[in-house]
Coordinates of C-alpha atoms in Angstrom, one line a residue:
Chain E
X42 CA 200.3 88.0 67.9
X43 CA 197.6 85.3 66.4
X44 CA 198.2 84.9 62.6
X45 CA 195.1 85.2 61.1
X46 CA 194.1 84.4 57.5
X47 CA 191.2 85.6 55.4
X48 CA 190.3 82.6 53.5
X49 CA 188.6 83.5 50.2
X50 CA 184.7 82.1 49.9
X51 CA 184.7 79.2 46.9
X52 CA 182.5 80.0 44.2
X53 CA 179.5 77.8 45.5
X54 CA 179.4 79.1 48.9
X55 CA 179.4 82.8 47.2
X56 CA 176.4 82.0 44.8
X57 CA 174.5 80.8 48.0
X58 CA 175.4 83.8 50.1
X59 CA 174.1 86.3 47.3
X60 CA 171.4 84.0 46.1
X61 CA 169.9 84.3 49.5
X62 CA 170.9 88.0 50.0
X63 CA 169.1 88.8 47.3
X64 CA 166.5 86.3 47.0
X65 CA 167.7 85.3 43.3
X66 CA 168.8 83.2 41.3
X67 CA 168.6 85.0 38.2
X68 CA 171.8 84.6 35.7
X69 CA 171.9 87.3 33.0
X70 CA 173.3 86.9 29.4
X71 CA 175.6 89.2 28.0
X72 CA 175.1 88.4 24.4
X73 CA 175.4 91.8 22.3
X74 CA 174.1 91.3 19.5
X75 CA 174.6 94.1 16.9
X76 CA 171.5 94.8 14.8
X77 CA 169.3 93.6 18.3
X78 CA 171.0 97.1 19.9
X79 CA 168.5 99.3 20.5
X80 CA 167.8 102.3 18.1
X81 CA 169.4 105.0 20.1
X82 CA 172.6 102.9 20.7
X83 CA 175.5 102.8 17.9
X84 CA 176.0 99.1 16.5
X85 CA 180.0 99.6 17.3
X86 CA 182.1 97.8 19.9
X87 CA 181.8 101.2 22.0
X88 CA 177.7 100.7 21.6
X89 CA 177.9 97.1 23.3
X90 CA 180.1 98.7 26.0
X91 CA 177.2 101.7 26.9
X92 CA 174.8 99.2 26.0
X93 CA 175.8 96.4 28.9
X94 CA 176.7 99.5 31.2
X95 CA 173.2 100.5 30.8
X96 CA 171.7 96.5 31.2
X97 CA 174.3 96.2 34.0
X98 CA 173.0 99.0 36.2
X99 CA 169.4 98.9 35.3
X100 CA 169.5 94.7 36.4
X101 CA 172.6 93.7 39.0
X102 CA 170.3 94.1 42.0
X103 CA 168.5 91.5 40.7
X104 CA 171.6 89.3 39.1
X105 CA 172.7 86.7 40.8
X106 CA 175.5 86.5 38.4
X107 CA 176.0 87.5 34.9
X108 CA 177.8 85.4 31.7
X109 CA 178.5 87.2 28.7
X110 CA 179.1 84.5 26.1
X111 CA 182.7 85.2 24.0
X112 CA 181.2 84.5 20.4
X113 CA 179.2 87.8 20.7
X114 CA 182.1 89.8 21.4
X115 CA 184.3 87.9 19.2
X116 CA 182.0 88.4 15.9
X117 CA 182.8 92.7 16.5
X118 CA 185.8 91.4 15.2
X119 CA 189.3 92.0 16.6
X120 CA 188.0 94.8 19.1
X121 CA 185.6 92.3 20.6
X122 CA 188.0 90.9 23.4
X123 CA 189.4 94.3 24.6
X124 CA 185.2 94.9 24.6
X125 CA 184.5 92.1 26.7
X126 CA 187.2 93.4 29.1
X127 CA 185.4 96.8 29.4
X128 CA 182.1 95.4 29.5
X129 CA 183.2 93.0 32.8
X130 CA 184.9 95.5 34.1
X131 CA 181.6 97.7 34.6
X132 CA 179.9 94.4 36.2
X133 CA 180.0 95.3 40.4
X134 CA 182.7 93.3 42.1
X135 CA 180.4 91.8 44.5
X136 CA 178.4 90.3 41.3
X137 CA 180.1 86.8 40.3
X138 CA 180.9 86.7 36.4
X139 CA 180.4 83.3 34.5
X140 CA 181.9 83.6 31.0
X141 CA 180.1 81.3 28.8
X142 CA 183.6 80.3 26.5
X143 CA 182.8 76.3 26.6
X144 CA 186.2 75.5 26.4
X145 CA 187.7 72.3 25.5
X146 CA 191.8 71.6 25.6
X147 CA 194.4 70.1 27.4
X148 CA 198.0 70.4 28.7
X149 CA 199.6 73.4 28.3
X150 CA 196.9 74.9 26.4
X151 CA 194.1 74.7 29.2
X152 CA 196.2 76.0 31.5
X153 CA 197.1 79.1 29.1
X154 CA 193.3 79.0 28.9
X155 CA 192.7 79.1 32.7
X156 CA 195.3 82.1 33.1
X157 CA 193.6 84.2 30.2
X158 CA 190.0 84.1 31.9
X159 CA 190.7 83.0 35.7
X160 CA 194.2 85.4 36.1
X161 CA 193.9 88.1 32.9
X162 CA 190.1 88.6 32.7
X163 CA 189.6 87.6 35.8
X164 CA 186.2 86.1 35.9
X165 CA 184.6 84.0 38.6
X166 CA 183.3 80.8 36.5
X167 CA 184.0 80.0 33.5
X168 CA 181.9 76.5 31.0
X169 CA 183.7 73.9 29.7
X170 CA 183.1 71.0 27.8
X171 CA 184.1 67.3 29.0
X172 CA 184.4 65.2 25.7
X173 CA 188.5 65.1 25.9
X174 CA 188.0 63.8 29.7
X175 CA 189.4 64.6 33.3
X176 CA 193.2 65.4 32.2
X177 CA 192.5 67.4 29.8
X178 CA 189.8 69.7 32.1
X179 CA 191.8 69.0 35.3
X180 CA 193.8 72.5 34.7
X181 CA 190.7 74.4 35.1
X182 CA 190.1 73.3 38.4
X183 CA 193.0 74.2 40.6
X184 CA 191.4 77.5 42.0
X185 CA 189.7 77.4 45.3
X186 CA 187.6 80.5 44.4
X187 CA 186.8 79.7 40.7
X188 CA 184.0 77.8 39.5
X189 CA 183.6 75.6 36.0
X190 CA 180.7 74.4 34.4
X191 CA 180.5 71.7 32.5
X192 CA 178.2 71.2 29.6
X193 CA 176.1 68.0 30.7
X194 CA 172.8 68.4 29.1
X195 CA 173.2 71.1 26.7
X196 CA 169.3 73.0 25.5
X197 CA 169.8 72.5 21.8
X198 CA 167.1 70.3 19.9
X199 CA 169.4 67.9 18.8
X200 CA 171.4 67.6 21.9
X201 CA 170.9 64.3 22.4
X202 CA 172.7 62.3 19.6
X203 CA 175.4 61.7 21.6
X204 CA 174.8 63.1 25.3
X205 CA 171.6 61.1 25.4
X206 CA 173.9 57.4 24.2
X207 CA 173.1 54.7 26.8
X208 CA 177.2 53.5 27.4
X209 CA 178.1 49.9 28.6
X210 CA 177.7 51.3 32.7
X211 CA 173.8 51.4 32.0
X212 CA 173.7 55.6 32.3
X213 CA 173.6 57.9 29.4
X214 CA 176.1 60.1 28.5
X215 CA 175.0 63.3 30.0
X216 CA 174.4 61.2 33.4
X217 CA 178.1 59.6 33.4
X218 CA 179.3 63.4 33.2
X219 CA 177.4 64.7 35.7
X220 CA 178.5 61.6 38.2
X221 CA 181.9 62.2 37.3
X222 CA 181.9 66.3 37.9
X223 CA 180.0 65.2 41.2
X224 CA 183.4 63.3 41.9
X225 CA 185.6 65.9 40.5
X226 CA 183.9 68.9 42.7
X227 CA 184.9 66.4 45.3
X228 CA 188.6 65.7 44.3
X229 CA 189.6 69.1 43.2
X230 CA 189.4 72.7 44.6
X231 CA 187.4 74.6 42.5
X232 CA 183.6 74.2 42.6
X233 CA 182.3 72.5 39.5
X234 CA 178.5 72.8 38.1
X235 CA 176.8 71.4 35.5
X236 CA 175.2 73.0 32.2
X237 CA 171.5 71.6 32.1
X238 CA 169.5 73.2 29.6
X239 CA 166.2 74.1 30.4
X240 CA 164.2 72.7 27.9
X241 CA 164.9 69.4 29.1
X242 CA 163.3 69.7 32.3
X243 CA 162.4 65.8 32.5
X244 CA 166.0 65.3 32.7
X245 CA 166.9 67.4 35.9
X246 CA 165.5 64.7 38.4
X247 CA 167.7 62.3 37.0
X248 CA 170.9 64.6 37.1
X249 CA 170.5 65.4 40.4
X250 CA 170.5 62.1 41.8
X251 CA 173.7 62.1 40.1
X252 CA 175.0 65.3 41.6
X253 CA 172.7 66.3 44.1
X254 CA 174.6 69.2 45.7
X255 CA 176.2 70.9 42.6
X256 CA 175.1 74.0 40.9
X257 CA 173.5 74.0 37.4
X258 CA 173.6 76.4 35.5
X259 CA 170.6 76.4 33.3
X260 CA 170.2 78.1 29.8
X261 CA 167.1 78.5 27.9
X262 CA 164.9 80.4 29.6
X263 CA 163.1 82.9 27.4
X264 CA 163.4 82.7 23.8
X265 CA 164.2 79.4 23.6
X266 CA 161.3 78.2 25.4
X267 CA 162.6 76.3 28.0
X268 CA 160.3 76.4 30.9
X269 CA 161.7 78.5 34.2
X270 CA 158.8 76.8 37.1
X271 CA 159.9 73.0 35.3
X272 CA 163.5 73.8 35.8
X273 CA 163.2 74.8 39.3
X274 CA 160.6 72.5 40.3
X275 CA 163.0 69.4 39.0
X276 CA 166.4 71.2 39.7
X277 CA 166.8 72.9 43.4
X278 CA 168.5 71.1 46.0
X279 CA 167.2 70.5 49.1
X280 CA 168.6 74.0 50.2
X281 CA 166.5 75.7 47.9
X282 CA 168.9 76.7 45.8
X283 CA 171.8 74.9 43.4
X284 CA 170.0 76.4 39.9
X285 CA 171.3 79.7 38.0
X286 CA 168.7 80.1 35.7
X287 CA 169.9 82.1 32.6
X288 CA 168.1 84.4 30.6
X289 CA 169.6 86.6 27.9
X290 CA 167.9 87.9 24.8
X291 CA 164.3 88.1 26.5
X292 CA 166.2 90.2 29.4
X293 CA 168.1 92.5 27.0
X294 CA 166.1 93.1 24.2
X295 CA 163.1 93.9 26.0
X296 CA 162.6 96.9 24.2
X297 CA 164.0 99.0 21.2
X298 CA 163.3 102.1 22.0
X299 CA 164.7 104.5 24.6
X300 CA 163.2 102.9 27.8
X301 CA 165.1 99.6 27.0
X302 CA 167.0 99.7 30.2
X303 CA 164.2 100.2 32.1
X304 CA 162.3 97.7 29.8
X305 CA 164.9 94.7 30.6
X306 CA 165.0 95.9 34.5
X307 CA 161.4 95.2 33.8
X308 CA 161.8 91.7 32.3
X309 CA 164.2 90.7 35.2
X310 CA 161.8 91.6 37.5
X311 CA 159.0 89.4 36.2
X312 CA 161.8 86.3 36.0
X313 CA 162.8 87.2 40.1
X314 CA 159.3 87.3 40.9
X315 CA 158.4 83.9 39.6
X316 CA 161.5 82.5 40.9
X317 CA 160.4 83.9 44.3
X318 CA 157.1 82.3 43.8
X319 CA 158.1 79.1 43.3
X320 CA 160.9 78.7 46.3
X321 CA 158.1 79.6 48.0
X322 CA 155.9 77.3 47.3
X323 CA 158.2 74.3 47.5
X324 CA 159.3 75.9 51.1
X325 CA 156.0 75.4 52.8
Chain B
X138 CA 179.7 86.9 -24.5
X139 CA 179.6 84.0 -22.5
X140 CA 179.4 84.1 -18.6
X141 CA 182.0 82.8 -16.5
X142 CA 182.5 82.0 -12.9
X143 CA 185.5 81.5 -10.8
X144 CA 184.7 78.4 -8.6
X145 CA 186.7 79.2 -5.3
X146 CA 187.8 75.8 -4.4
X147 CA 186.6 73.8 -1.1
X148 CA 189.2 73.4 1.4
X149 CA 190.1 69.9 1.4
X150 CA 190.9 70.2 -2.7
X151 CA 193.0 73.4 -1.6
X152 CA 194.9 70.9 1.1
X153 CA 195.5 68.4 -1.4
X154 CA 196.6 70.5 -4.3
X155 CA 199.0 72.5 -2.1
X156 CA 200.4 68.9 -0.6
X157 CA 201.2 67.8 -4.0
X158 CA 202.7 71.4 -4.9
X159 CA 205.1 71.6 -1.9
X160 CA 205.1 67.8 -1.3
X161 CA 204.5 68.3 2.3
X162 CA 201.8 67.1 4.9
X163 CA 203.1 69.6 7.8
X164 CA 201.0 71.9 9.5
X165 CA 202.8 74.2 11.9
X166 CA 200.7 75.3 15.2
X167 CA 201.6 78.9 16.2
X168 CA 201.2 78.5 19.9
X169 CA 203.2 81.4 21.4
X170 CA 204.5 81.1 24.6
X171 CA 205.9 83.8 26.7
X172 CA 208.7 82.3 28.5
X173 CA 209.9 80.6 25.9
X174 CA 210.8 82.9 23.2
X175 CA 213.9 83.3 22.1
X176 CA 216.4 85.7 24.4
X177 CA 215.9 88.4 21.8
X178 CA 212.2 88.6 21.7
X179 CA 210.3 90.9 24.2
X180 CA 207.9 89.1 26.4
X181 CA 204.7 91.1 25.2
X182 CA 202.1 91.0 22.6
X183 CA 204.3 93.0 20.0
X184 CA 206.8 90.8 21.0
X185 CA 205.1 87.7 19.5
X186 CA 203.7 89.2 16.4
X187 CA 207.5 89.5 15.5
X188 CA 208.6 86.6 16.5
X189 CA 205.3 84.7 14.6
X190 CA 206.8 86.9 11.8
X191 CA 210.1 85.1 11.6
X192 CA 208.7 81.7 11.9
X193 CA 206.1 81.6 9.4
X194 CA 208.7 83.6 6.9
X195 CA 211.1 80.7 7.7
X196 CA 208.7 77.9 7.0
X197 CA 206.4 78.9 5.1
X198 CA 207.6 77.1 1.8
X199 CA 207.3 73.8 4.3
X200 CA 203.3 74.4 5.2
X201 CA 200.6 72.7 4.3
X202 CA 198.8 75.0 7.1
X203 CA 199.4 77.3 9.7
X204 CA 197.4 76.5 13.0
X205 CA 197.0 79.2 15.7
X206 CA 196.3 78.3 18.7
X207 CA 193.5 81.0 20.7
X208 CA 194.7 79.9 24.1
X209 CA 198.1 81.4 23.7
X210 CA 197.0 84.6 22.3
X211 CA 194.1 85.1 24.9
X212 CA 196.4 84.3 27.7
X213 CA 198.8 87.8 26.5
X214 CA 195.5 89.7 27.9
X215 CA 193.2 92.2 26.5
X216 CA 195.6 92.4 23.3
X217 CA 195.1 89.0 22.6
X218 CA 192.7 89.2 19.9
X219 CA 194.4 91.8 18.1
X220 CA 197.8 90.2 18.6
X221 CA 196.2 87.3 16.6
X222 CA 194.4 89.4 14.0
X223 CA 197.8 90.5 13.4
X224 CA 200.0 87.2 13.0
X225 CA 197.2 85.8 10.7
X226 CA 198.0 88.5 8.6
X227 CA 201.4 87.9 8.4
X228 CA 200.7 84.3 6.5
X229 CA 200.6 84.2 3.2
X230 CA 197.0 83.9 1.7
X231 CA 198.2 81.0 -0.5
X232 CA 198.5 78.7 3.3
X233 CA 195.3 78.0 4.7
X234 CA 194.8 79.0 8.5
X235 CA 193.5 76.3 10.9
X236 CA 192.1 78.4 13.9
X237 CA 192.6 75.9 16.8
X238 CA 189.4 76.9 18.6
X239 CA 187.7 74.0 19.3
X240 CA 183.9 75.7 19.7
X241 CA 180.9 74.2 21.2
X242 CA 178.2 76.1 20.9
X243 CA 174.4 76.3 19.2
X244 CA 172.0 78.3 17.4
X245 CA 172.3 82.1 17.0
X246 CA 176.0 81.8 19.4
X247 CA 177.1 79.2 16.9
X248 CA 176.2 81.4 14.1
X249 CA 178.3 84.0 15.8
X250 CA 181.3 82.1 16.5
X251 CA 181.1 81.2 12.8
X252 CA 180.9 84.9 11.6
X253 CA 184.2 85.7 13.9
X254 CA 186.6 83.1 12.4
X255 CA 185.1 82.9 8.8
X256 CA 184.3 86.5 8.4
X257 CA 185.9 88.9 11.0
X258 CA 189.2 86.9 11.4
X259 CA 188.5 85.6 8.0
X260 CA 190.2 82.1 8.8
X261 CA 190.3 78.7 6.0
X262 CA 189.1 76.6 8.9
X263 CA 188.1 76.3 12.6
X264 CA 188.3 73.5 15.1
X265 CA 185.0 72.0 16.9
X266 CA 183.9 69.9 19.3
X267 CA 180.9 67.3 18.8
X268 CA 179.2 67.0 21.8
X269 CA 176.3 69.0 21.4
X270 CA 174.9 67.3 18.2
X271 CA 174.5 67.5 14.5
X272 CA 172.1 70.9 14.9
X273 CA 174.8 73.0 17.3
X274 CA 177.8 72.0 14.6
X275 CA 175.5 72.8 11.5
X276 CA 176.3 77.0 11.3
X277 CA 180.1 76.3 10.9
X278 CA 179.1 74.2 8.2
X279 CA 177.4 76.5 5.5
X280 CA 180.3 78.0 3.8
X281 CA 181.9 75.9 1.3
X282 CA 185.6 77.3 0.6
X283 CA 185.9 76.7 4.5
X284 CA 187.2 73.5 6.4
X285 CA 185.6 72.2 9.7
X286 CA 187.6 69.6 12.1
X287 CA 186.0 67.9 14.9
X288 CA 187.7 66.6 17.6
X289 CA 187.3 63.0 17.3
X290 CA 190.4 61.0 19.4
X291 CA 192.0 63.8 21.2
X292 CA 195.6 63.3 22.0
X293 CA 196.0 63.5 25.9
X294 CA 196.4 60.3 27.7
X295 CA 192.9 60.5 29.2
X296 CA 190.7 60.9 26.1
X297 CA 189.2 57.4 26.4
X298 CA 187.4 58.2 29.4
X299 CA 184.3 59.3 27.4
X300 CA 185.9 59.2 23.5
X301 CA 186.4 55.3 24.0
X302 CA 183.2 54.6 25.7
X303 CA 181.1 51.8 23.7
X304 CA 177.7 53.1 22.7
X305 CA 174.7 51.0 21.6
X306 CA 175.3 50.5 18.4
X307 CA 178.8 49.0 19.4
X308 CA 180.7 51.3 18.2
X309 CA 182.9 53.4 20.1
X310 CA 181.5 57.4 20.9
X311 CA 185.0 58.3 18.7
X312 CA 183.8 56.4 15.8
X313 CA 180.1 57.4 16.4
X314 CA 182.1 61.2 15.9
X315 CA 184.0 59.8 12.6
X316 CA 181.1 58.4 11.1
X317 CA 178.6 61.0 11.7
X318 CA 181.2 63.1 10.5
X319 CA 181.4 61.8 7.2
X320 CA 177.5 61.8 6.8
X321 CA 178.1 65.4 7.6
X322 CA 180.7 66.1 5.0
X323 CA 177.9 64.9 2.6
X324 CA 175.2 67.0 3.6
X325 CA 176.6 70.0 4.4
X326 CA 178.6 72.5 1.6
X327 CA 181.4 73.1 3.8
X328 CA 185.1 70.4 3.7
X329 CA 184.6 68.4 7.3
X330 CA 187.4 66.5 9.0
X331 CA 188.5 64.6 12.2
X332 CA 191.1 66.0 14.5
X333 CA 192.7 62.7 15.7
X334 CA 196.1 62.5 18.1
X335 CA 199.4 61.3 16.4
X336 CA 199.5 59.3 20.4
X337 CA 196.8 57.1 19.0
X338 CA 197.8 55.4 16.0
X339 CA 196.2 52.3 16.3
X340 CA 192.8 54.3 16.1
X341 CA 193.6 55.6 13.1
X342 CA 192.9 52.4 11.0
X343 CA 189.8 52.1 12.4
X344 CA 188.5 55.7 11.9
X345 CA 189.3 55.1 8.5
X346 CA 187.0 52.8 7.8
X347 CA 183.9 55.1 8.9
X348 CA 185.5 58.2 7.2
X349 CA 187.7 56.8 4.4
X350 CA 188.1 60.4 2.7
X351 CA 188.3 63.1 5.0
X352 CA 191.2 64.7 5.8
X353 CA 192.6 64.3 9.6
X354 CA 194.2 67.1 11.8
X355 CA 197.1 65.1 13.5
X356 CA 198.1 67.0 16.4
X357 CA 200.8 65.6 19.1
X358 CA 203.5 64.9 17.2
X359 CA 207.0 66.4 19.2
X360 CA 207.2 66.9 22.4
X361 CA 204.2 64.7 23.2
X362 CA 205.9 62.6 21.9
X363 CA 203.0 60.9 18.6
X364 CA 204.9 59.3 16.1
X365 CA 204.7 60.8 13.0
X366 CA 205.5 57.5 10.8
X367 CA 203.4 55.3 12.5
X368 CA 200.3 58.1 12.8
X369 CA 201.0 58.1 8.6
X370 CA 201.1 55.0 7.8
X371 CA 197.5 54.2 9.7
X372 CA 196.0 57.0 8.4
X373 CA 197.3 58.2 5.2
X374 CA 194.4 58.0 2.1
X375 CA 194.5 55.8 -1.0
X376 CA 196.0 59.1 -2.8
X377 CA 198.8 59.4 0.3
X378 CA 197.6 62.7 1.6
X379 CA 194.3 63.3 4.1
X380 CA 196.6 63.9 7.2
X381 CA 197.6 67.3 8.3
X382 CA 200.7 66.5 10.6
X383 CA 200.7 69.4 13.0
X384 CA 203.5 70.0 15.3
X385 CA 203.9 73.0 17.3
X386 CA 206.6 73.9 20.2
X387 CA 209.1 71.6 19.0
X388 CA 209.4 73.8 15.8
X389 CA 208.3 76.9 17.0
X390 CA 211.2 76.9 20.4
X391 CA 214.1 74.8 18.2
X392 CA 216.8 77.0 19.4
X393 CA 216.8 80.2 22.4
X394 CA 219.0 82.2 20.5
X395 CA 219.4 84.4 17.7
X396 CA 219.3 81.3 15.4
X397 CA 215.5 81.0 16.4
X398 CA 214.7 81.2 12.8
X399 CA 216.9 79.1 11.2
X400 CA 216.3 76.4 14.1
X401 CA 213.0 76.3 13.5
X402 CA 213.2 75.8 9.1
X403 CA 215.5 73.1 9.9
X404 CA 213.2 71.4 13.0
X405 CA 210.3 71.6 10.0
X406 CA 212.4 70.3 7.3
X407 CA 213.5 67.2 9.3
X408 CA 209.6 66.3 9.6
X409 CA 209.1 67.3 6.1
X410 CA 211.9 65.1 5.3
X411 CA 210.1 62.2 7.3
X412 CA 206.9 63.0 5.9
X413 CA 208.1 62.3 2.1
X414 CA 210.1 59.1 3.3
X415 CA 207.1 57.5 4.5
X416 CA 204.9 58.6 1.2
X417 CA 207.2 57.2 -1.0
X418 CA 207.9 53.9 0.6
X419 CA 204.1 53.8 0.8
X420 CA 203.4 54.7 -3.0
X421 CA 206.3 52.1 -3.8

């Protein structure tokens, strides 16, 4: 008898195999915000949980992943984590989950943070931050099939008082942590990605030379005017891929009113099809 | 009939009164840990909500603050929120609550987070990280009977990697941190400090000079082994207070057995004890 094993994908090698599936790259927020709902939902923790069913079913043939982002939840008050268990448990299994916690701590405490989300919750990915340095996110990493993200150029305005500091090596901040995950992704098992925000799509060429294999995640597409074409343009890889770009409020707020699934399904849509328009382009 | 208003104090002139009341600069971190509660304690969510119970009713006379740690209470599961809603109200609302939370995040998801812990959870202060910039940290600042900390020297051994990394201006990204910080504390209503590891006390001199006033969240004293005298010495204020000497698992797990209590007061009052010797030699 021939022992055979059935090795679990890593994260980046599942993103790839559903981006191309799918032809997608399409993250979508979970952000539930309360007074946002729309008019026919109730503005309870049970509303965000047949709100995001709704979103869910209406968009996650288009999702290449989707990250609901913990201070949403959490501002529902002490039902919002049991919420944000409900709500990932109606995301389809095939569907990789980012949660969007940007955790930062060390020793004993990151690895009780690593078992809460990797083992309890049990998402796929999960964004950190890098200021406390490799020890202290070294706990994160030990799963072959979990992914981290690690803030590196975050979308804010003011974003770059300290990622944008030129340090004694020459590189800026946000450059010395994405050549360091580059190394990390390399030295640990999980697959490590970068947070790239994108309304800074200027910077993307320069990351990537950086860490020119790694996924980014990229916020700020939609209402925060970051421009989708720019981001892709400056950010795929060779491959054609290597960019989760992440809308949220423009996706699920689409529309008040009782066609708001179909409304965001809608809004999707239009993100897939210029996504698909530019990979396209820069194929041929 | 003349009008009056009750000023609710700011949090760093409720640290410092409560210092001088109970002569004490010792903030205990509730970080439970399910394998190592005491024998009689069931391993589960209820299970730490009593035990929390019998720690803060045995200490409480010795806190300056009480410091939860989210990790710990996400890590129990779906509960975990709840769990923590209820140990937070088991502290008397005379100790200020330092939620260990150390958020990153910007805009309308900062504004959330903020809502969670200062109105849902309805905590005295929050941990946060500085990465992202002046404009991500600004909603935790607006509320001025609240306290903000931002991790400035973090206490693992590899926080130098980007903390100590010399920026332009010469100064080190940590004291970049410390004296934006203190501009911060200026312009913004709510009390701002530094968290700053008890391993580092040669830093704490020179974080002094760019934030002379604020008070500092010293975590890393116990069983990573900070020393408490030295971290007090460098980094106690002209008025001997402005250090919040937080130690956690060697108070919390002093004794396995049915003791756990009385283990823990007298693990406290021994730092309490050491805490009082070094302010009086220093005001002698």
């Amino acid at each position: 008898m021939i022992a055979t094993t059935t090795a679990t994908s890593t994260f980046d090698k599942r993103l790839s195999n559903r981006a191309r599936e799918i032809d997608s790259l399409l993250c979508i927020g979970l952000d539930p915000i309360l007074n946002r709902l729309p008019d026919a939902i109730a503005r309870t923790p049970a509303g965000v949980v047949e709100f995001s069913r709704e979103i869910i079913a209406a968009t996650s043939s288009m999702a290449l992943a989707f990250k609901p982002n913990l201070a949403f939840f959490f501002a529902l008050g002490r039902e919002g984590l049991d919420t944000l268990y409900q709500v990932c448990a109606d995301i389809p299994s095939n569907i990789p989950i980012v949660l969007d916690c940007k955790v930062n701590d060390m020793g004993a405490t990151a690895e009780h943070y690593a078992r809460a989300w990797f083992n309890e919750l049990d998402v796929d990915a999960i964004t950190i931050a890098p200021y406390m340095g490799e020890d202290a996110c070294a706990p994160y990493f030990t799963n072959a099939s979990k992914g981290v993200f690690m803030l590196t150029k975050t979308s804010n305005p003011g974003s770059g008082q300290f990622q944008d500091q030129t340090l004694e090596s020459g590189h800026r901040l946000f450059e010395e942590v994405a050549s360091q995950s580059a190394i990390w992704n390399d030295r640990y098992p999980a697959s490590i990605g970068l947070v790239v925000g994108a309304t800074w799509p200027d910077t993307f060429k320069q990351i990537r030379q950086h860490a020119p294999e790694l996924w980014y995640l990229v916020p700020g597409i939609g209402e925060q005017g970051g421009s989708l074409k720019d981001s892709l343009v400056a950010g795929l890889t060779s491959s054609g891929d290597g960019i989760l770009a992440s809308a949220s409020r423009s996706v699920l707020y689409a529309s008040p009113g009782g066609d708001f699934a179909e409304a965001s399904a809608r809004a999707a849509a239009m993100l897939v099809d210029q996504i698909r328009s530019v990979r396209r382009a820069l194929a041929t």
